[in-house]
mmCIF file of C-alpha atoms and ligand atoms in Angstrom:
data_model
loop_
_atom_site.group_PDB
_atom_site.id
_atom_site.type_symbol
_atom_site.label_atom_id
_atom_site.label_comp_id
_atom_site.label_asym_id
_atom_site.label_seq_id
_atom_site.Cartn_x
_atom_site.Cartn_y
_atom_site.Cartn_z
ATOM 1 C CA MET A 1 0.000 0.000 0.000
ATOM 2 C CA GLY A 2 1.141 3.500 -0.842
ATOM 3 C CA LYS A 3 2.251 5.953 1.779
ATOM 4 C CA ILE A 4 -0.129 8.736 2.767
ATOM 5 C CA ILE A 5 0.603 12.006 4.565
ATOM 6 C CA LEU A 6 -1.744 13.924 6.789
ATOM 7 C CA THR A 7 -0.712 16.937 8.796
ATOM 8 C CA GLY A 8 -1.948 20.414 9.564
ATOM 9 C CA ASP A 9 -1.973 23.550 11.662
ATOM 10 C CA ARG A 10 -4.408 25.455 13.824
ATOM 11 C CA PRO A 11 -5.403 28.739 12.197
ATOM 12 C CA THR A 12 -4.790 30.958 15.222
ATOM 13 C CA GLY A 13 -2.148 33.150 13.605
ATOM 14 C CA LYS A 14 0.229 33.523 10.693
ATOM 15 C CA LEU A 15 2.882 30.825 10.378
ATOM 16 C CA HIS A 16 6.463 31.626 11.363
ATOM 17 C CA LEU A 17 9.959 30.270 10.858
ATOM 18 C CA GLY A 18 9.414 27.761 13.680
ATOM 19 C CA HIS A 19 6.560 26.199 11.706
ATOM 20 C CA TYR A 20 8.672 26.365 8.581
ATOM 21 C CA VAL A 21 11.720 24.444 9.810
ATOM 22 C CA GLY A 22 9.598 22.268 12.116
ATOM 23 C CA SER A 23 7.326 20.914 9.405
ATOM 24 C CA LEU A 24 6.393 23.116 6.429
ATOM 25 C CA ARG A 25 9.696 22.874 4.587
ATOM 26 C CA ARG A 26 9.691 19.103 5.017
ATOM 27 C CA ARG A 27 6.152 18.819 3.653
ATOM 28 C CA VAL A 28 7.143 20.563 0.457
ATOM 29 C CA GLU A 29 10.198 18.301 0.068
ATOM 30 C CA LEU A 30 8.038 15.223 0.631
ATOM 31 C CA GLN A 31 5.481 16.484 -1.859
ATOM 32 C CA ASN A 32 8.190 16.988 -4.453
ATOM 33 C CA SER A 33 9.826 13.616 -3.743
ATOM 34 C CA GLY A 34 6.898 11.818 -5.393
ATOM 35 C CA GLU A 35 7.154 9.097 -2.732
ATOM 36 C CA PHE A 36 3.635 9.571 -1.451
ATOM 37 C CA GLU A 37 0.443 8.328 -2.966
ATOM 38 C CA LYS A 38 -1.617 11.063 -1.328
ATOM 39 C CA ILE A 39 -0.920 14.164 0.715
ATOM 40 C CA PHE A 40 -3.537 15.857 2.889
ATOM 41 C CA ILE A 41 -2.778 19.208 4.515
ATOM 42 C CA MET A 42 -5.438 20.364 6.915
ATOM 43 C CA ILE A 43 -6.273 23.757 8.373
ATOM 44 C CA ALA A 44 -7.457 22.642 11.817
ATOM 45 C CA ASP A 45 -10.140 25.249 12.479
ATOM 46 C CA ALA A 46 -12.290 22.918 14.594
ATOM 47 C CA GLN A 47 -9.300 22.172 16.792
ATOM 48 C CA ALA A 48 -8.507 25.892 17.036
ATOM 49 C CA LEU A 49 -12.055 26.429 18.312
ATOM 50 C CA THR A 50 -11.529 24.003 21.215
ATOM 51 C CA ASP A 51 -9.853 26.805 23.134
ATOM 52 C CA ASN A 52 -11.104 29.785 21.138
ATOM 53 C CA ALA A 53 -14.838 29.177 21.380
ATOM 54 C CA ASP A 54 -15.418 32.867 22.113
ATOM 55 C CA ASN A 55 -13.263 34.032 19.232
ATOM 56 C CA PRO A 56 -14.648 32.546 16.009
ATOM 57 C CA ASP A 57 -13.607 35.558 13.959
ATOM 58 C CA LYS A 58 -9.959 35.111 14.852
ATOM 59 C CA VAL A 59 -10.125 31.554 13.495
ATOM 60 C CA ARG A 60 -12.119 32.646 10.439
ATOM 61 C CA GLN A 61 -9.603 35.377 9.521
ATOM 62 C CA ASN A 62 -6.576 33.172 9.979
ATOM 63 C CA ILE A 63 -7.733 30.441 7.614
ATOM 64 C CA ILE A 64 -6.698 32.516 4.619
ATOM 65 C CA GLU A 65 -3.417 33.511 6.311
ATOM 66 C CA VAL A 66 -2.468 29.875 6.802
ATOM 67 C CA ALA A 67 -3.604 28.959 3.287
ATOM 68 C CA LEU A 68 -1.405 31.736 1.870
ATOM 69 C CA ASP A 69 1.505 30.500 3.996
ATOM 70 C CA TYR A 70 1.024 26.976 2.619
ATOM 71 C CA LEU A 71 0.829 28.019 -0.999
ATOM 72 C CA SER A 72 3.723 30.482 -0.697
ATOM 73 C CA CYS A 73 5.955 27.758 0.710
ATOM 74 C CA GLY A 74 5.341 25.686 -2.386
ATOM 75 C CA LEU A 75 2.564 23.301 -1.421
ATOM 76 C CA ASP A 76 0.926 22.601 -4.736
ATOM 77 C CA PRO A 77 -2.840 22.035 -4.838
ATOM 78 C CA GLU A 78 -2.323 19.698 -7.818
ATOM 79 C CA ARG A 79 -0.224 17.373 -5.705
ATOM 80 C CA ALA A 80 -1.489 18.002 -2.160
ATOM 81 C CA THR A 81 -5.068 18.245 -0.967
ATOM 82 C CA LEU A 82 -5.407 21.427 1.101
ATOM 83 C CA PHE A 83 -8.606 21.433 3.151
ATOM 84 C CA ILE A 84 -10.462 22.853 6.130
ATOM 85 C CA GLN A 85 -11.163 20.484 9.023
ATOM 86 C CA SER A 86 -14.698 21.681 9.841
ATOM 87 C CA GLN A 87 -15.790 21.054 6.254
ATOM 88 C CA VAL A 88 -15.277 17.309 6.702
ATOM 89 C CA PRO A 89 -17.999 16.357 9.220
ATOM 90 C CA GLU A 90 -17.009 12.675 8.971
ATOM 91 C CA LEU A 91 -14.107 13.605 11.262
ATOM 92 C CA CYS A 92 -16.542 14.445 14.088
ATOM 93 C CA GLU A 93 -18.389 11.204 13.645
ATOM 94 C CA LEU A 94 -15.195 9.198 13.846
ATOM 95 C CA ALA A 95 -14.036 11.092 16.936
ATOM 96 C CA PHE A 96 -17.352 10.316 18.620
ATOM 97 C CA TYR A 97 -16.772 6.574 18.198
ATOM 98 C CA TYR A 98 -13.131 6.797 19.284
ATOM 99 C CA MET A 99 -14.228 8.438 22.531
ATOM 100 C CA ASN A 100 -15.436 5.013 23.653
ATOM 101 C CA LEU A 101 -11.942 3.590 23.239
ATOM 102 C CA VAL A 102 -10.040 6.118 25.387
ATOM 103 C CA THR A 103 -10.181 6.610 29.154
ATOM 104 C CA VAL A 104 -10.284 9.932 30.968
ATOM 105 C CA ALA A 105 -7.109 8.919 32.811
ATOM 106 C CA ARG A 106 -5.281 8.344 29.534
ATOM 107 C CA LEU A 107 -6.235 11.790 28.265
ATOM 108 C CA GLN A 108 -5.120 13.350 31.541
ATOM 109 C CA ARG A 109 -1.680 11.831 31.023
ATOM 110 C CA ASN A 110 -1.144 13.411 27.586
ATOM 111 C CA PRO A 111 1.896 15.675 28.186
ATOM 112 C CA THR A 112 1.031 18.169 25.431
ATOM 113 C CA VAL A 113 -2.508 18.646 26.759
ATOM 114 C CA LYS A 114 -1.109 18.965 30.300
ATOM 115 C CA ALA A 115 1.323 21.689 29.208
ATOM 116 C CA GLU A 116 -1.388 23.531 27.289
ATOM 117 C CA ILE A 117 -3.773 23.434 30.271
ATOM 118 C CA GLN A 118 -0.983 25.052 32.329
ATOM 119 C CA MET A 119 -0.202 27.615 29.650
ATOM 120 C CA ARG A 120 -3.816 28.684 29.244
ATOM 121 C CA GLY A 121 -4.449 28.865 32.976
ATOM 122 C CA PHE A 122 -7.311 26.352 32.849
ATOM 123 C CA SER A 123 -8.217 24.543 36.045
ATOM 124 C CA ASP A 124 -10.474 21.508 36.477
ATOM 125 C CA SER A 125 -11.650 22.696 39.891
ATOM 126 C CA GLY A 126 -12.424 26.201 38.645
ATOM 127 C CA ALA A 127 -9.791 27.697 40.974
ATOM 128 C CA ASP A 128 -6.054 27.391 41.642
ATOM 129 C CA GLU A 129 -4.407 26.502 45.019
ATOM 130 C CA GLU A 130 -4.808 30.064 46.296
ATOM 131 C CA GLY A 131 -8.508 29.974 45.475
ATOM 132 C CA VAL A 132 -8.153 32.339 42.495
ATOM 133 C CA GLN A 133 -10.876 31.694 39.940
ATOM 134 C CA ARG A 134 -9.672 30.010 36.753
ATOM 135 C CA PRO A 135 -11.537 29.170 33.584
ATOM 136 C CA GLY A 136 -12.536 25.496 33.528
ATOM 137 C CA ILE A 137 -11.190 23.063 30.935
ATOM 138 C CA PRO A 138 -13.544 22.852 27.946
ATOM 139 C CA VAL A 139 -14.441 19.210 27.239
ATOM 140 C CA GLY A 140 -13.712 19.719 23.537
ATOM 141 C CA PHE A 141 -10.240 20.958 24.382
ATOM 142 C CA PHE A 142 -9.588 18.088 26.769
ATOM 143 C CA THR A 143 -10.565 15.562 24.118
ATOM 144 C CA TYR A 144 -8.837 17.129 21.134
ATOM 145 C CA PRO A 145 -6.206 14.358 20.983
ATOM 146 C CA ILE A 146 -9.107 12.029 20.100
ATOM 147 C CA SER A 147 -10.244 14.383 17.376
ATOM 148 C CA GLN A 148 -6.687 14.494 16.108
ATOM 149 C CA ALA A 149 -6.651 10.690 15.944
ATOM 150 C CA SER A 150 -9.687 10.869 13.696
ATOM 151 C CA ASP A 151 -8.020 13.519 11.481
ATOM 152 C CA ILE A 152 -5.115 11.177 10.902
ATOM 153 C CA THR A 153 -6.923 7.865 10.589
ATOM 154 C CA ALA A 154 -9.818 9.092 8.436
ATOM 155 C CA PHE A 155 -7.272 9.369 5.618
ATOM 156 C CA LYS A 156 -5.393 6.182 6.580
ATOM 157 C CA ALA A 157 -2.291 8.322 6.925
ATOM 158 C CA THR A 158 0.957 6.427 7.346
ATOM 159 C CA THR A 159 3.097 9.501 7.934
ATOM 160 C CA VAL A 160 2.586 12.678 9.955
ATOM 161 C CA PRO A 161 5.333 15.276 9.454
ATOM 162 C CA ALA A 162 5.155 17.427 12.597
ATOM 163 C CA GLY A 163 7.101 18.911 15.494
ATOM 164 C CA GLU A 164 7.940 17.011 18.663
ATOM 165 C CA ASP A 165 5.011 18.570 20.550
ATOM 166 C CA GLN A 166 2.811 16.352 18.356
ATOM 167 C CA GLU A 167 4.499 13.135 19.457
ATOM 168 C CA PRO A 168 2.020 12.402 22.283
ATOM 169 C CA MET A 169 -0.845 12.873 19.792
ATOM 170 C CA ILE A 170 0.578 10.324 17.387
ATOM 171 C CA GLU A 171 1.249 7.925 20.240
ATOM 172 C CA GLN A 172 -2.351 8.243 21.372
ATOM 173 C CA THR A 173 -3.548 7.787 17.794
ATOM 174 C CA ARG A 174 -1.581 4.561 17.504
ATOM 175 C CA GLU A 175 -3.189 3.278 20.699
ATOM 176 C CA ILE A 176 -6.656 4.100 19.376
ATOM 177 C CA VAL A 177 -5.910 2.353 16.069
ATOM 178 C CA HIS A 178 -4.611 -0.689 17.893
ATOM 179 C CA LYS A 179 -7.677 -0.826 20.124
ATOM 180 C CA PHE A 180 -10.126 -0.252 17.253
ATOM 181 C CA ASN A 181 -8.546 -2.896 15.053
ATOM 182 C CA SER A 182 -8.447 -5.493 17.816
ATOM 183 C CA VAL A 183 -12.071 -4.886 18.820
ATOM 184 C CA TYR A 184 -13.691 -4.380 15.404
ATOM 185 C CA GLY A 185 -11.290 -5.799 12.837
ATOM 186 C CA PRO A 186 -8.359 -4.475 10.786
ATOM 187 C CA VAL A 187 -9.641 -1.258 9.236
ATOM 188 C CA LEU A 188 -7.305 1.488 10.459
ATOM 189 C CA VAL A 189 -3.635 2.260 9.808
ATOM 190 C CA GLU A 190 -1.098 3.066 12.560
ATOM 191 C CA PRO A 191 0.659 6.303 11.633
ATOM 192 C CA GLU A 192 4.238 7.328 12.255
ATOM 193 C CA ILE A 193 5.488 10.800 13.094
ATOM 194 C CA LEU A 194 8.216 12.278 10.911
ATOM 195 C CA LEU A 195 10.271 14.663 13.041
ATOM 196 C CA PRO A 196 12.744 17.254 11.765
ATOM 197 C CA ASP A 197 16.201 15.713 11.516
ATOM 198 C CA ASN A 198 18.159 18.453 13.246
ATOM 199 C CA ALA A 199 17.896 19.740 16.801
ATOM 200 C CA ALA A 200 17.674 23.407 15.745
ATOM 201 C CA CYS A 201 14.672 22.571 13.537
ATOM 202 C CA LEU A 202 13.011 20.538 16.260
ATOM 203 C CA ARG A 203 12.578 23.630 18.391
ATOM 204 C CA LEU A 204 13.565 26.922 16.831
ATOM 205 C CA PRO A 205 13.895 29.552 19.591
ATOM 206 C CA GLY A 206 12.323 32.995 19.397
ATOM 207 C CA THR A 207 14.414 36.006 18.326
ATOM 208 C CA ASP A 208 14.770 36.841 22.064
ATOM 209 C CA GLY A 209 16.417 33.472 22.760
ATOM 210 C CA LYS A 210 13.330 32.097 24.586
ATOM 211 C CA ALA A 211 12.631 28.412 24.009
ATOM 212 C CA LYS A 212 9.913 28.847 21.411
ATOM 213 C CA MET A 213 8.559 31.325 18.903
ATOM 214 C CA SER A 214 5.193 32.480 20.103
ATOM 215 C CA LYS A 215 2.909 35.250 19.019
ATOM 216 C CA SER A 216 2.188 36.316 22.606
ATOM 217 C CA LEU A 217 5.925 36.744 23.303
ATOM 218 C CA GLY A 218 6.370 38.882 20.178
ATOM 219 C CA ASN A 219 9.516 36.950 19.235
ATOM 220 C CA CYS A 220 8.498 35.512 15.853
ATOM 221 C CA ILE A 221 9.789 35.976 12.358
ATOM 222 C CA TYR A 222 6.807 35.384 10.092
ATOM 223 C CA LEU A 223 6.962 33.850 6.656
ATOM 224 C CA SER A 224 5.024 36.921 5.524
ATOM 225 C CA ASP A 225 7.541 39.420 6.973
ATOM 226 C CA THR A 226 9.073 41.807 4.424
ATOM 227 C CA ALA A 227 12.841 41.952 3.906
ATOM 228 C CA GLU A 228 12.915 45.151 6.018
ATOM 229 C CA GLU A 229 11.016 43.566 8.908
ATOM 230 C CA LEU A 230 13.284 40.542 8.742
ATOM 231 C CA LYS A 231 16.399 42.714 8.845
ATOM 232 C CA LYS A 232 15.168 44.630 11.864
ATOM 233 C CA LYS A 233 14.281 41.441 13.745
ATOM 234 C CA VAL A 234 17.606 39.735 13.022
ATOM 235 C CA MET A 235 19.627 42.836 13.946
ATOM 236 C CA GLY A 236 17.805 42.857 17.302
ATOM 237 C CA MET A 237 18.295 39.157 17.939
ATOM 238 C CA TYR A 238 19.604 37.680 21.176
ATOM 239 C CA THR A 239 23.219 36.467 20.935
ATOM 240 C CA ASP A 240 25.785 35.878 23.689
ATOM 241 C CA PRO A 241 25.247 38.558 26.358
ATOM 242 C CA ASP A 242 28.924 38.246 27.443
ATOM 243 C CA HIS A 243 30.254 38.869 23.961
ATOM 244 C CA LEU A 244 30.679 42.618 24.427
ATOM 245 C CA ARG A 245 33.637 43.520 22.215
ATOM 246 C CA VAL A 246 34.508 41.976 18.876
ATOM 247 C CA GLU A 247 37.808 40.645 20.305
ATOM 248 C CA ASP A 248 36.030 38.766 23.119
ATOM 249 C CA PRO A 249 35.575 35.031 22.756
ATOM 250 C CA GLY A 250 31.893 34.242 22.176
ATOM 251 C CA LYS A 251 29.529 31.397 22.986
ATOM 252 C CA VAL A 252 27.753 29.577 20.193
ATOM 253 C CA GLU A 253 25.526 27.379 22.371
ATOM 254 C CA GLY A 254 22.288 29.141 23.216
ATOM 255 C CA ASN A 255 23.235 31.904 20.789
ATOM 256 C CA THR A 256 20.090 32.339 18.737
ATOM 257 C CA VAL A 257 21.835 33.607 15.626
ATOM 258 C CA PHE A 258 23.882 30.413 15.439
ATOM 259 C CA THR A 259 20.844 28.245 16.193
ATOM 260 C CA TYR A 260 19.096 29.814 13.203
ATOM 261 C CA LEU A 261 22.180 29.201 11.078
ATOM 262 C CA ASP A 262 22.073 25.543 12.193
ATOM 263 C CA ALA A 263 18.519 25.417 10.869
ATOM 264 C CA PHE A 264 18.997 27.317 7.605
ATOM 265 C CA CYS A 265 22.621 27.524 6.503
ATOM 266 C CA ARG A 266 24.122 25.353 3.744
ATOM 267 C CA PRO A 267 27.747 25.268 2.537
ATOM 268 C CA GLU A 268 26.887 27.094 -0.713
ATOM 269 C CA HIS A 269 25.739 30.096 1.340
ATOM 270 C CA PHE A 270 29.357 30.648 2.371
ATOM 271 C CA THR A 271 30.546 30.666 -1.227
ATOM 272 C CA ARG A 272 27.919 33.289 -2.029
ATOM 273 C CA TYR A 273 27.895 35.548 1.031
ATOM 274 C CA LEU A 274 30.907 34.824 3.250
ATOM 275 C CA PRO A 275 33.687 33.232 1.183
ATOM 276 C CA ASP A 276 36.276 33.626 3.973
ATOM 277 C CA TYR A 277 34.712 30.613 5.652
ATOM 278 C CA ALA A 278 34.081 27.172 4.172
ATOM 279 C CA THR A 279 31.566 25.840 6.665
ATOM 280 C CA LEU A 280 29.433 26.789 9.635
ATOM 281 C CA ASP A 281 31.944 25.006 11.873
ATOM 282 C CA ASP A 282 34.680 27.395 10.676
ATOM 283 C CA LEU A 283 32.491 30.384 11.442
ATOM 284 C CA LYS A 284 31.634 29.020 14.885
ATOM 285 C CA ALA A 285 35.308 28.342 15.635
ATOM 286 C CA HIS A 286 36.198 31.946 14.837
ATOM 287 C CA TYR A 287 33.364 33.256 17.007
ATOM 288 C CA ARG A 288 34.524 31.091 19.908
ATOM 289 C CA ARG A 289 38.135 32.298 19.538
ATOM 290 C CA GLY A 290 37.107 35.937 19.482
ATOM 291 C CA GLY A 291 37.543 38.547 16.787
ATOM 292 C CA LEU A 292 34.230 37.967 15.031
ATOM 293 C CA GLY A 293 31.502 40.529 15.622
ATOM 294 C CA ASP A 294 27.773 39.823 15.980
ATOM 295 C CA VAL A 295 26.887 42.231 13.181
ATOM 296 C CA LYS A 296 28.858 40.255 10.626
ATOM 297 C CA VAL A 297 27.165 37.004 11.620
ATOM 298 C CA LYS A 298 23.750 38.665 11.652
ATOM 299 C CA LYS A 299 24.269 40.104 8.185
ATOM 300 C CA PHE A 300 25.156 36.641 6.957
ATOM 301 C CA LEU A 301 22.022 35.208 8.576
ATOM 302 C CA ILE A 302 19.921 37.906 6.892
ATOM 303 C CA ALA A 303 21.339 36.928 3.495
ATOM 304 C CA VAL A 304 20.707 33.231 4.170
ATOM 305 C CA LEU A 305 17.137 33.826 5.329
ATOM 306 C CA ASN A 306 16.334 36.156 2.463
ATOM 307 C CA GLU A 307 17.527 33.584 -0.037
ATOM 308 C CA GLU A 308 15.071 31.083 1.447
ATOM 309 C CA LEU A 309 12.233 33.574 1.895
ATOM 310 C CA GLU A 310 12.418 35.496 -1.377
ATOM 311 C CA PRO A 311 10.721 32.816 -3.528
ATOM 312 C CA ILE A 312 8.143 32.443 -0.750
ATOM 313 C CA ARG A 313 7.427 36.193 -0.853
ATOM 314 C CA GLU A 314 7.088 36.066 -4.633
ATOM 315 C CA ARG A 315 4.540 33.253 -4.527
ATOM 316 C CA ARG A 316 2.667 35.031 -1.749
ATOM 317 C CA LYS A 317 2.277 38.109 -3.949
ATOM 318 C CA PHE A 318 0.918 35.889 -6.709
ATOM 319 C CA TYR A 319 -1.729 34.320 -4.477
ATOM 320 C CA GLU A 320 -2.583 37.534 -2.632
ATOM 321 C CA ALA A 321 -3.771 38.856 -5.976
ATOM 322 C CA ARG A 322 -6.023 35.776 -6.326
ATOM 323 C CA ILE A 323 -7.766 35.350 -2.962
ATOM 324 C CA GLU A 324 -11.002 34.029 -4.495
ATOM 325 C CA GLU A 325 -8.993 31.298 -6.204
ATOM 326 C CA VAL A 326 -7.356 30.399 -2.913
ATOM 327 C CA TYR A 327 -10.788 29.868 -1.351
ATOM 328 C CA GLU A 328 -11.713 27.784 -4.391
ATOM 329 C CA ILE A 329 -8.611 25.629 -3.825
ATOM 330 C CA LEU A 330 -9.699 25.059 -0.209
ATOM 331 C CA HIS A 331 -13.261 24.343 -1.268
ATOM 332 C CA GLU A 332 -12.226 21.768 -3.847
ATOM 333 C CA GLY A 333 -9.676 20.280 -1.411
ATOM 334 C CA SER A 334 -12.341 19.977 1.286
ATOM 335 C CA ARG A 335 -14.631 18.185 -1.171
ATOM 336 C CA ARG A 336 -11.891 15.698 -2.060
ATOM 337 C CA ALA A 337 -10.929 15.208 1.595
ATOM 338 C CA ARG A 338 -14.546 14.546 2.443
ATOM 339 C CA GLU A 339 -14.756 11.830 -0.190
ATOM 340 C CA ALA A 340 -11.670 10.130 1.187
ATOM 341 C CA ALA A 341 -12.907 10.340 4.789
ATOM 342 C CA ALA A 342 -16.343 9.050 3.775
ATOM 343 C CA ARG A 343 -14.762 5.908 2.302
ATOM 344 C CA THR A 344 -13.028 5.172 5.610
ATOM 345 C CA LEU A 345 -16.227 5.903 7.538
ATOM 346 C CA ASP A 346 -18.098 3.330 5.461
ATOM 347 C CA GLU A 347 -15.561 0.717 6.490
ATOM 348 C CA VAL A 348 -15.652 1.880 10.105
ATOM 349 C CA ARG A 349 -19.438 1.649 10.284
ATOM 350 C CA GLY A 350 -19.329 -1.802 8.744
ATOM 351 C CA ALA A 351 -16.712 -3.008 11.217
ATOM 352 C CA MET A 352 -18.653 -1.474 14.120
ATOM 353 C CA ARG A 353 -21.867 -3.183 12.999
ATOM 354 C CA ILE A 354 -23.759 0.093 12.641
ATOM 355 C CA ASN A 355 -24.303 -0.113 8.887
ATOM 356 C CA TYR A 356 -27.890 -1.350 9.258
ATOM 357 C CA PHE A 357 -29.377 -0.137 6.010
ATOM 358 C CA ASP A 358 -26.737 -1.216 3.504
ATOM 359 C CA ASP A 359 -26.682 -4.758 4.904
ATOM 360 C CA ARG A 360 -29.500 -6.576 3.056
ATOM 361 C CA GLN A 361 -28.589 -9.903 4.554
ATOM 362 C CA PHE A 362 -28.858 -8.529 8.073
ATOM 363 C CA ILE A 363 -32.350 -7.190 7.413
ATOM 364 C CA GLU A 364 -33.443 -10.513 5.922
ATOM 365 C CA GLU A 365 -32.086 -12.391 8.932
ATOM 366 C CA GLN A 366 -34.033 -10.106 11.226
ATOM 367 C CA ALA A 367 -37.168 -10.694 9.184
ATOM 368 C CA GLN A 368 -36.621 -14.466 9.464
ATOM 369 C CA ARG A 369 -36.211 -14.203 13.210
ATOM 370 C CA PHE A 370 -39.558 -12.494 13.644
ATOM 371 C CA ARG A 371 -41.398 -14.817 11.242
ATOM 372 C CA GLN A 372 -40.521 -17.877 13.332
HETATM 373 N N1 LIG B 401 -2.319 19.923 16.673
HETATM 374 C C1 LIG B 401 -1.818 20.547 15.478
HETATM 375 C C2 LIG B 401 -1.350 21.971 15.826
HETATM 376 O O1 LIG B 401 -1.494 22.387 16.953
HETATM 377 C C3 LIG B 401 -2.855 20.655 14.380
HETATM 378 C C4 LIG B 401 -3.429 19.342 13.971
HETATM 379 C C5 LIG B 401 -4.742 18.954 14.059
HETATM 380 C C6 LIG B 401 -2.717 18.223 13.415
HETATM 381 N N2 LIG B 401 -4.897 17.709 13.595
HETATM 382 C C7 LIG B 401 -3.709 17.223 13.181
HETATM 383 C C8 LIG B 401 -1.385 17.987 13.100
HETATM 384 C C9 LIG B 401 -3.348 15.981 12.667
HETATM 385 C C10 LIG B 401 -1.033 16.727 12.590
HETATM 386 C C11 LIG B 401 -2.008 15.736 12.373
HETATM 387 O O2 LIG B 401 -0.843 22.679 14.998
#
């Protein structure tokens, strides 16, 4: 059987370089490799609503932002099905059945959900230890790993390119598949996560050196940033706070500029922009010895990033002039995704013995039973 990709993003904001090195860039490579029979890329609006119930317009506005990010990065609607989660209602149906296969305790152990509950200040008792009122945990939010299992399995995905924060979701999906198949018969496929292959890509820090790019911290470089915005952000980036004078020896570990170079820089960039060095290791060695200023390294990073982002900006301009077409791409993609999910749902209903009306033999047997 051919390999199938499903992955996606919540439309709660524009996508940034963290998304790009964590998953987007890989998706485009995989698409172009021709190794996959089908590729589904989903804008997870229903999942975004699990903790944005009071903010539907934010989700609505960001769907087009994410779609533009996808298309600008080189996802090609001819080769990848781009769709919107809420437009495939089969996913809800599947999640409803999976809920019977997962315990509350298992959901409570999901480390990503745990961390997100912390981050959002939710509390299951309605208050924290000091008695301060906290918003309760929405049930839909608590159960979103189950919904994510249905996203993946509805398309019989074998491969989920994603960041490491998605690992617990894939693990939980595999458990659900295993349980479903052993109870109802072999219908579903156990997926595998495809993580970025380098540590810098696994978790790209924010421009301020904090662990993660996040909109609320204001430390993101967006794929849609102009060359001027990019320059300003890189020039203001966190480096080694003890590297005060050019002559001082500098630290490369935890130095955001070097982490970004780990994620983006290739040997040919040196030939083009910094021919005094052959490799990133040479540049790092000089920085460690002292005598290499931050500005020089930052200017190099700007050149490297612009080389990667310029074709993305060009494609964005193209699609920004064709917004109606972009919605048409999503509409058509959602129709195709729905067809694929509906095929799996037919099999699921059959295996679960809830396909009463398309089972002639079953109806005849029942008739027999009552005639006797
Ligand atoms: N949880 C992902 C995110 O936060 C979005 C998502 C929803 C997803 N369903 C998925 C990712 C299925 C991979 C596979 O961005």
